[in-house]
Amino acid sequence: MSVDESAESGARHVAIIMDGNGRWAKKRALPRAIGHQRGVEVVRRLVRALEPMNLDCLTLYAFSSENWKRSEDEVDDLMNLMRRFIKSDLAEFVANDVKLKIIGDWRSLAPDIVGMLEDALQQTANGKQTLAVALNYGSQNEIARAAAKAGAIGEITPQSIAAQLDTADLPPLDLLIRTSGEVRLSNFLLWQSAYAEMLFVDTLWPDFKPEHLSRALQDFAQRERRYGGR
Ligand code: IPE
Ligand code: IPE
Ligand code: MG
């Protein structure tokens, strides 16, 4: 199937746990940082291929609130990659009508990154397709924050919590993909996944191609969603 045909999948919101950069590098006896670099290139190619896929939103797990446990060097590499990515790709996002959104506790990142992100959010505010990037994101923390806000305003209900989640303005999650063969959620979109379809693929993230996403959408189109009914 070509990238174009995936427009019929019916999916509006797909999220990806981009995993396997380290193992990709290890297999080639390369530093983990090279795996992360290749991972960013995959994101770039995916965003370029997004338009014909007809998705309203692609959400990418880029850095978890637990990833701070990694070595200082690796965290520095990841933060520098983030800086470089925003600098080099922002103009392209604007040109391609991509609206950036950040979820997670991103305001506690380094002040220069926060500034760059605020600028990027402003510059891309009128974009058509949303690229949501999860930065310093942890789902349990997101739910706790949302519940606290909901409680401060009024009654705590599933609806009032959902309205306070970082993803409140995004369409419901249709499909959650994780690469690299790991079969777990690692604190990603726990609330939003309640009725999302799941797809776990063995491909390591640096090997992931837009065609893999097209295939995932084709797979999604075959699923029968029941939401507990019948
Ligand atoms: C995913 O790749 C990137 C981030 C978590 C930032 P990993 O770095 O987790 O790669 P593996 O899981 O060690 O192969
Ligand atoms: C999840 O991957 C986080 C991101 C992809 C950003 P991890 O590699 O951090 O997850 P675990 O540690 O294998 O669960
Ligand atoms: Mg990993």
mmCIF file of C-alpha atoms and ligand atoms in Angstrom:
data_model
loop_
_atom_site.group_PDB
_atom_site.id
_atom_site.type_symbol
_atom_site.label_atom_id
_atom_site.label_comp_id
_atom_site.label_asym_id
_atom_site.label_seq_id
_atom_site.Cartn_x
_atom_site.Cartn_y
_atom_site.Cartn_z
ATOM 1 C CA MET A 1 0.000 0.000 0.000
ATOM 2 C CA SER A 2 1.269 3.481 -0.758
ATOM 3 C CA VAL A 3 1.308 6.250 1.804
ATOM 4 C CA ASP A 4 -1.633 7.846 -0.070
ATOM 5 C CA GLU A 5 -4.009 4.938 0.362
ATOM 6 C CA SER A 6 -3.765 5.079 4.132
ATOM 7 C CA ALA A 7 -6.018 8.149 3.983
ATOM 8 C CA GLU A 8 -8.936 5.704 4.208
ATOM 9 C CA SER A 9 -7.945 4.108 7.521
ATOM 10 C CA GLY A 10 -10.381 6.147 9.595
ATOM 11 C CA ALA A 11 -7.728 6.877 12.209
ATOM 12 C CA ARG A 12 -7.554 10.484 13.321
ATOM 13 C CA HIS A 13 -5.057 10.236 16.142
ATOM 14 C CA VAL A 14 -2.082 7.896 16.268
ATOM 15 C CA ALA A 15 0.551 7.851 19.000
ATOM 16 C CA ILE A 16 3.947 6.191 18.867
ATOM 17 C CA ILE A 17 6.336 5.054 21.589
ATOM 18 C CA MET A 18 9.553 5.514 19.632
ATOM 19 C CA ASP A 19 11.707 2.820 21.190
ATOM 20 C CA GLY A 20 14.883 0.969 20.227
ATOM 21 C CA ASN A 21 17.440 3.674 19.410
ATOM 22 C CA GLY A 22 19.954 2.230 21.872
ATOM 23 C CA ARG A 23 19.624 -1.336 20.607
ATOM 24 C CA TRP A 24 19.886 -0.154 16.996
ATOM 25 C CA ALA A 25 23.199 1.524 17.835
ATOM 26 C CA LYS A 26 24.454 -1.401 19.914
ATOM 27 C CA LYS A 27 23.879 -3.825 17.027
ATOM 28 C CA ARG A 28 26.225 -1.673 14.954
ATOM 29 C CA ALA A 29 28.746 -1.069 17.753
ATOM 30 C CA LEU A 30 27.893 2.647 17.585
ATOM 31 C CA PRO A 31 27.353 5.057 20.488
ATOM 32 C CA ARG A 32 23.743 5.342 21.698
ATOM 33 C CA ALA A 33 23.821 9.008 20.640
ATOM 34 C CA ILE A 34 24.021 7.924 16.990
ATOM 35 C CA GLY A 35 20.916 5.809 17.493
ATOM 36 C CA HIS A 36 19.118 8.854 18.870
ATOM 37 C CA GLN A 37 20.320 10.951 15.915
ATOM 38 C CA ARG A 38 18.930 8.398 13.495
ATOM 39 C CA GLY A 39 15.740 8.400 15.523
ATOM 40 C CA VAL A 40 15.335 12.134 14.936
ATOM 41 C CA GLU A 41 15.808 11.602 11.196
ATOM 42 C CA VAL A 42 12.986 9.075 11.289
ATOM 43 C CA VAL A 43 10.744 11.659 12.959
ATOM 44 C CA ARG A 44 11.662 14.201 10.282
ATOM 45 C CA ARG A 45 10.795 11.790 7.457
ATOM 46 C CA LEU A 46 7.567 10.780 9.141
ATOM 47 C CA VAL A 47 6.428 14.382 9.567
ATOM 48 C CA ARG A 48 7.213 15.040 5.897
ATOM 49 C CA ALA A 49 5.025 12.092 4.907
ATOM 50 C CA LEU A 50 2.169 13.038 7.223
ATOM 51 C CA GLU A 51 -0.089 15.092 4.990
ATOM 52 C CA PRO A 52 -1.557 12.357 2.752
ATOM 53 C CA MET A 53 -2.092 10.073 5.746
ATOM 54 C CA ASN A 54 -5.033 12.242 6.687
ATOM 55 C CA LEU A 55 -4.353 12.123 10.430
ATOM 56 C CA ASP A 56 -5.426 15.032 12.581
ATOM 57 C CA CYS A 57 -2.764 14.250 15.104
ATOM 58 C CA LEU A 58 0.418 12.252 15.508
ATOM 59 C CA THR A 59 1.685 12.067 19.091
ATOM 60 C CA LEU A 60 5.282 11.008 19.686
ATOM 61 C CA TYR A 61 6.826 9.918 22.980
ATOM 62 C CA ALA A 62 10.214 11.628 22.880
ATOM 63 C CA PHE A 63 11.331 11.840 26.511
ATOM 64 C CA SER A 64 9.650 10.323 29.538
ATOM 65 C CA SER A 65 9.694 11.651 33.081
ATOM 66 C CA GLU A 66 11.604 8.447 33.913
ATOM 67 C CA ASN A 67 14.277 9.017 31.244
ATOM 68 C CA TRP A 68 16.118 11.338 33.664
ATOM 69 C CA LYS A 69 17.429 8.108 35.214
ATOM 70 C CA ARG A 70 19.779 7.716 32.241
ATOM 71 C CA SER A 71 23.386 8.890 32.339
ATOM 72 C CA GLU A 72 23.985 12.627 32.331
ATOM 73 C CA ASP A 73 25.717 12.274 28.968
ATOM 74 C CA GLU A 74 22.773 10.550 27.356
ATOM 75 C CA VAL A 75 20.275 13.068 28.779
ATOM 76 C CA ASP A 76 22.501 15.913 27.480
ATOM 77 C CA ASP A 77 22.628 14.277 24.045
ATOM 78 C CA LEU A 78 18.836 13.982 23.965
ATOM 79 C CA MET A 79 18.326 17.606 25.050
ATOM 80 C CA ASN A 80 20.820 18.841 22.452
ATOM 81 C CA LEU A 81 19.086 16.831 19.756
ATOM 82 C CA MET A 82 15.846 18.457 20.783
ATOM 83 C CA ARG A 83 17.378 21.922 20.514
ATOM 84 C CA ARG A 84 18.796 21.141 17.077
ATOM 85 C CA PHE A 85 15.559 19.607 15.838
ATOM 86 C CA ILE A 86 13.464 22.638 16.789
ATOM 87 C CA LYS A 87 15.992 24.998 15.183
ATOM 88 C CA SER A 88 16.371 23.085 11.939
ATOM 89 C CA ASP A 89 12.777 21.970 11.360
ATOM 90 C CA LEU A 90 10.581 24.762 12.635
ATOM 91 C CA ALA A 91 10.410 26.601 9.298
ATOM 92 C CA GLU A 92 9.440 23.369 7.571
ATOM 93 C CA PHE A 93 6.637 22.749 10.066
ATOM 94 C CA VAL A 94 5.251 26.198 9.352
ATOM 95 C CA ALA A 95 5.555 25.687 5.580
ATOM 96 C CA ASN A 96 3.836 22.292 5.778
ATOM 97 C CA ASP A 97 0.962 23.408 7.989
ATOM 98 C CA VAL A 98 2.086 21.317 10.936
ATOM 99 C CA LYS A 99 0.944 22.570 14.314
ATOM 100 C CA LEU A 100 3.265 21.692 17.154
ATOM 101 C CA LYS A 101 1.906 20.730 20.537
ATOM 102 C CA ILE A 102 3.872 19.661 23.583
ATOM 103 C CA ILE A 103 2.507 17.419 26.318
ATOM 104 C CA GLY A 104 4.124 16.575 29.640
ATOM 105 C CA ASP A 105 5.919 18.708 32.180
ATOM 106 C CA TRP A 106 7.944 20.520 29.496
ATOM 107 C CA ARG A 107 8.033 23.853 31.281
ATOM 108 C CA SER A 108 10.527 22.439 33.759
ATOM 109 C CA LEU A 109 13.064 21.669 31.005
ATOM 110 C CA ALA A 110 16.091 23.963 30.534
ATOM 111 C CA PRO A 111 14.960 27.610 30.124
ATOM 112 C CA ASP A 112 16.419 27.915 26.604
ATOM 113 C CA ILE A 113 14.465 24.852 25.466
ATOM 114 C CA VAL A 114 11.273 26.179 27.060
ATOM 115 C CA GLY A 115 11.800 29.476 25.224
ATOM 116 C CA MET A 116 12.387 27.721 21.891
ATOM 117 C CA LEU A 117 9.295 25.591 22.388
ATOM 118 C CA GLU A 118 7.107 28.566 23.293
ATOM 119 C CA ASP A 119 8.290 30.294 20.144
ATOM 120 C CA ALA A 120 7.651 27.167 18.055
ATOM 121 C CA LEU A 121 4.147 26.754 19.495
ATOM 122 C CA GLN A 122 3.338 30.322 18.611
ATOM 123 C CA GLN A 123 4.764 30.120 15.091
ATOM 124 C CA THR A 124 2.910 26.915 14.234
ATOM 125 C CA ALA A 125 -0.375 27.780 15.958
ATOM 126 C CA ASN A 126 -2.348 27.921 12.692
ATOM 127 C CA GLY A 127 -1.167 24.553 11.347
ATOM 128 C CA LYS A 128 -3.678 21.966 10.157
ATOM 129 C CA GLN A 129 -2.199 18.655 11.322
ATOM 130 C CA THR A 130 -0.968 18.410 14.892
ATOM 131 C CA LEU A 131 2.372 16.930 15.844
ATOM 132 C CA ALA A 132 2.169 16.417 19.596
ATOM 133 C CA VAL A 133 5.507 15.702 21.234
ATOM 134 C CA ALA A 134 5.613 14.206 24.721
ATOM 135 C CA LEU A 135 8.511 15.791 26.581
ATOM 136 C CA ASN A 136 9.280 15.059 30.204
ATOM 137 C CA TYR A 137 5.983 13.235 30.010
ATOM 138 C CA GLY A 138 4.593 10.755 32.505
ATOM 139 C CA SER A 139 0.985 9.683 32.261
ATOM 140 C CA GLN A 140 0.401 9.094 35.973
ATOM 141 C CA ASN A 141 1.647 12.593 36.709
ATOM 142 C CA GLU A 142 -0.568 14.017 33.939
ATOM 143 C CA ILE A 143 -3.635 12.264 35.408
ATOM 144 C CA ALA A 144 -2.794 13.424 38.948
ATOM 145 C CA ARG A 145 -2.386 17.022 37.752
ATOM 146 C CA ALA A 146 -5.640 16.824 35.796
ATOM 147 C CA ALA A 147 -7.558 15.351 38.744
ATOM 148 C CA ALA A 148 -6.246 18.059 41.066
ATOM 149 C CA LYS A 149 -7.348 20.774 38.626
ATOM 150 C CA ALA A 150 -10.723 19.137 38.076
ATOM 151 C CA GLY A 151 -11.213 18.910 41.851
ATOM 152 C CA ALA A 152 -10.310 22.556 42.346
ATOM 153 C CA ILE A 153 -12.950 23.622 39.818
ATOM 154 C CA GLY A 154 -15.765 21.252 40.767
ATOM 155 C CA GLU A 155 -16.723 17.606 40.778
ATOM 156 C CA ILE A 156 -14.172 14.912 39.891
ATOM 157 C CA THR A 157 -15.614 12.781 37.096
ATOM 158 C CA PRO A 158 -14.007 10.972 34.152
ATOM 159 C CA GLN A 159 -15.184 13.832 31.943
ATOM 160 C CA SER A 160 -13.861 16.585 34.195
ATOM 161 C CA ILE A 161 -10.473 14.848 34.470
ATOM 162 C CA ALA A 162 -10.283 14.275 30.706
ATOM 163 C CA ALA A 163 -10.973 17.959 30.164
ATOM 164 C CA GLN A 164 -7.848 18.844 32.169
ATOM 165 C CA LEU A 165 -5.427 16.369 30.582
ATOM 166 C CA ASP A 166 -2.611 17.741 28.425
ATOM 167 C CA THR A 167 -4.357 16.069 25.476
ATOM 168 C CA ALA A 168 -7.782 17.624 26.154
ATOM 169 C CA ASP A 169 -7.830 19.452 22.821
ATOM 170 C CA LEU A 170 -6.729 16.440 20.760
ATOM 171 C CA PRO A 171 -9.051 13.905 19.119
ATOM 172 C CA PRO A 172 -9.554 10.581 20.955
ATOM 173 C CA LEU A 173 -6.596 8.247 20.569
ATOM 174 C CA ASP A 174 -7.285 5.643 17.876
ATOM 175 C CA LEU A 175 -4.052 3.707 17.610
ATOM 176 C CA LEU A 176 -1.019 3.347 19.856
ATOM 177 C CA ILE A 177 2.118 1.885 18.292
ATOM 178 C CA ARG A 178 5.282 0.802 20.108
ATOM 179 C CA THR A 179 8.415 -0.136 18.217
ATOM 180 C CA SER A 180 11.340 -2.365 19.258
ATOM 181 C CA GLY A 181 9.397 -5.413 20.420
ATOM 182 C CA GLU A 182 8.753 -4.217 23.968
ATOM 183 C CA VAL A 183 5.162 -4.848 24.985
ATOM 184 C CA ARG A 184 4.445 -2.250 27.660
ATOM 185 C CA LEU A 185 3.196 1.325 27.906
ATOM 186 C CA SER A 186 6.021 2.803 30.006
ATOM 187 C CA ASN A 187 3.743 5.452 31.530
ATOM 188 C CA PHE A 188 2.486 6.774 28.184
ATOM 189 C CA LEU A 189 -1.135 7.902 27.572
ATOM 190 C CA LEU A 190 -2.598 5.496 30.143
ATOM 191 C CA TRP A 191 -5.916 7.328 30.371
ATOM 192 C CA GLN A 192 -6.161 8.006 26.634
ATOM 193 C CA SER A 193 -5.474 4.344 25.786
ATOM 194 C CA ALA A 194 -8.658 3.088 27.458
ATOM 195 C CA TYR A 195 -10.157 2.127 24.075
ATOM 196 C CA ALA A 196 -7.256 2.733 21.716
ATOM 197 C CA GLU A 197 -6.143 -0.076 19.443
ATOM 198 C CA MET A 198 -2.586 -1.260 20.164
ATOM 199 C CA LEU A 199 0.122 -2.347 17.788
ATOM 200 C CA PHE A 200 3.503 -3.628 18.912
ATOM 201 C CA VAL A 201 6.081 -4.007 16.160
ATOM 202 C CA ASP A 202 9.598 -5.456 16.320
ATOM 203 C CA THR A 203 11.152 -2.755 14.119
ATOM 204 C CA LEU A 204 13.683 -0.634 16.014
ATOM 205 C CA TRP A 205 12.793 3.052 15.838
ATOM 206 C CA PRO A 206 15.748 4.117 13.615
ATOM 207 C CA ASP A 207 14.532 1.558 11.034
ATOM 208 C CA PHE A 208 10.932 2.787 11.105
ATOM 209 C CA LYS A 209 9.765 4.218 7.760
ATOM 210 C CA PRO A 210 6.641 6.140 6.729
ATOM 211 C CA GLU A 211 5.578 2.876 5.046
ATOM 212 C CA HIS A 212 5.520 1.215 8.465
ATOM 213 C CA LEU A 213 3.005 3.816 9.611
ATOM 214 C CA SER A 214 0.958 3.294 6.444
ATOM 215 C CA ARG A 215 0.920 -0.433 7.151
ATOM 216 C CA ALA A 216 -0.094 0.204 10.749
ATOM 217 C CA LEU A 217 -3.002 2.320 9.503
ATOM 218 C CA GLN A 218 -3.994 -0.444 7.131
ATOM 219 C CA ASP A 219 -3.949 -2.874 10.068
ATOM 220 C CA PHE A 220 -6.024 -0.420 12.115
ATOM 221 C CA ALA A 221 -8.627 -0.214 9.339
ATOM 222 C CA GLN A 222 -9.253 -3.982 9.757
ATOM 223 C CA ARG A 223 -9.862 -3.805 13.506
ATOM 224 C CA GLU A 224 -13.344 -4.028 14.907
ATOM 225 C CA ARG A 225 -13.741 -1.571 17.762
ATOM 226 C CA ARG A 226 -16.472 -2.489 20.199
ATOM 227 C CA TYR A 227 -16.132 -0.150 23.177
ATOM 228 C CA GLY A 228 -17.741 -2.788 25.367
ATOM 229 C CA GLY A 229 -20.924 -2.930 23.308
ATOM 230 C CA ARG A 230 -22.642 -5.695 21.340
HETATM 231 C C1 IPE B 1 14.078 5.367 22.642
HETATM 232 O O1 IPE B 1 15.155 4.553 22.473
HETATM 233 C C2 IPE B 1 14.476 6.812 22.836
HETATM 234 C C3 IPE B 1 14.222 7.339 24.179
HETATM 235 C C4 IPE B 1 13.700 6.670 25.180
HETATM 236 C C5 IPE B 1 14.596 8.708 24.430
HETATM 237 P P1 IPE B 1 15.952 3.917 23.703
HETATM 238 O O2 IPE B 1 17.079 4.821 24.044
HETATM 239 O O3 IPE B 1 15.033 3.606 24.821
HETATM 240 O O4 IPE B 1 16.503 2.589 23.043
HETATM 241 P P2 IPE B 1 16.651 1.160 23.717
HETATM 242 O O5 IPE B 1 15.329 0.814 24.313
HETATM 243 O O6 IPE B 1 17.721 1.287 24.770
HETATM 244 O O7 IPE B 1 17.032 0.269 22.598
HETATM 245 C C1 IPE B 2 9.730 4.863 26.632
HETATM 246 O O1 IPE B 2 10.830 4.122 26.309
HETATM 247 C C2 IPE B 2 10.043 6.332 26.524
HETATM 248 C C3 IPE B 2 10.262 6.844 25.171
HETATM 249 C C4 IPE B 2 10.207 6.164 24.074
HETATM 250 C C5 IPE B 2 10.552 8.252 25.105
HETATM 251 P P1 IPE B 2 11.861 3.595 27.412
HETATM 252 O O2 IPE B 2 12.926 2.912 26.661
HETATM 253 O O3 IPE B 2 12.269 4.707 28.299
HETATM 254 O O4 IPE B 2 10.952 2.593 28.248
HETATM 255 P P2 IPE B 2 11.373 1.348 29.157
HETATM 256 O O5 IPE B 2 12.376 1.856 30.147
HETATM 257 O O6 IPE B 2 11.956 0.321 28.257
HETATM 258 O O7 IPE B 2 10.090 0.900 29.770
HETATM 259 MG MG MG B 3 13.982 1.963 25.315
#
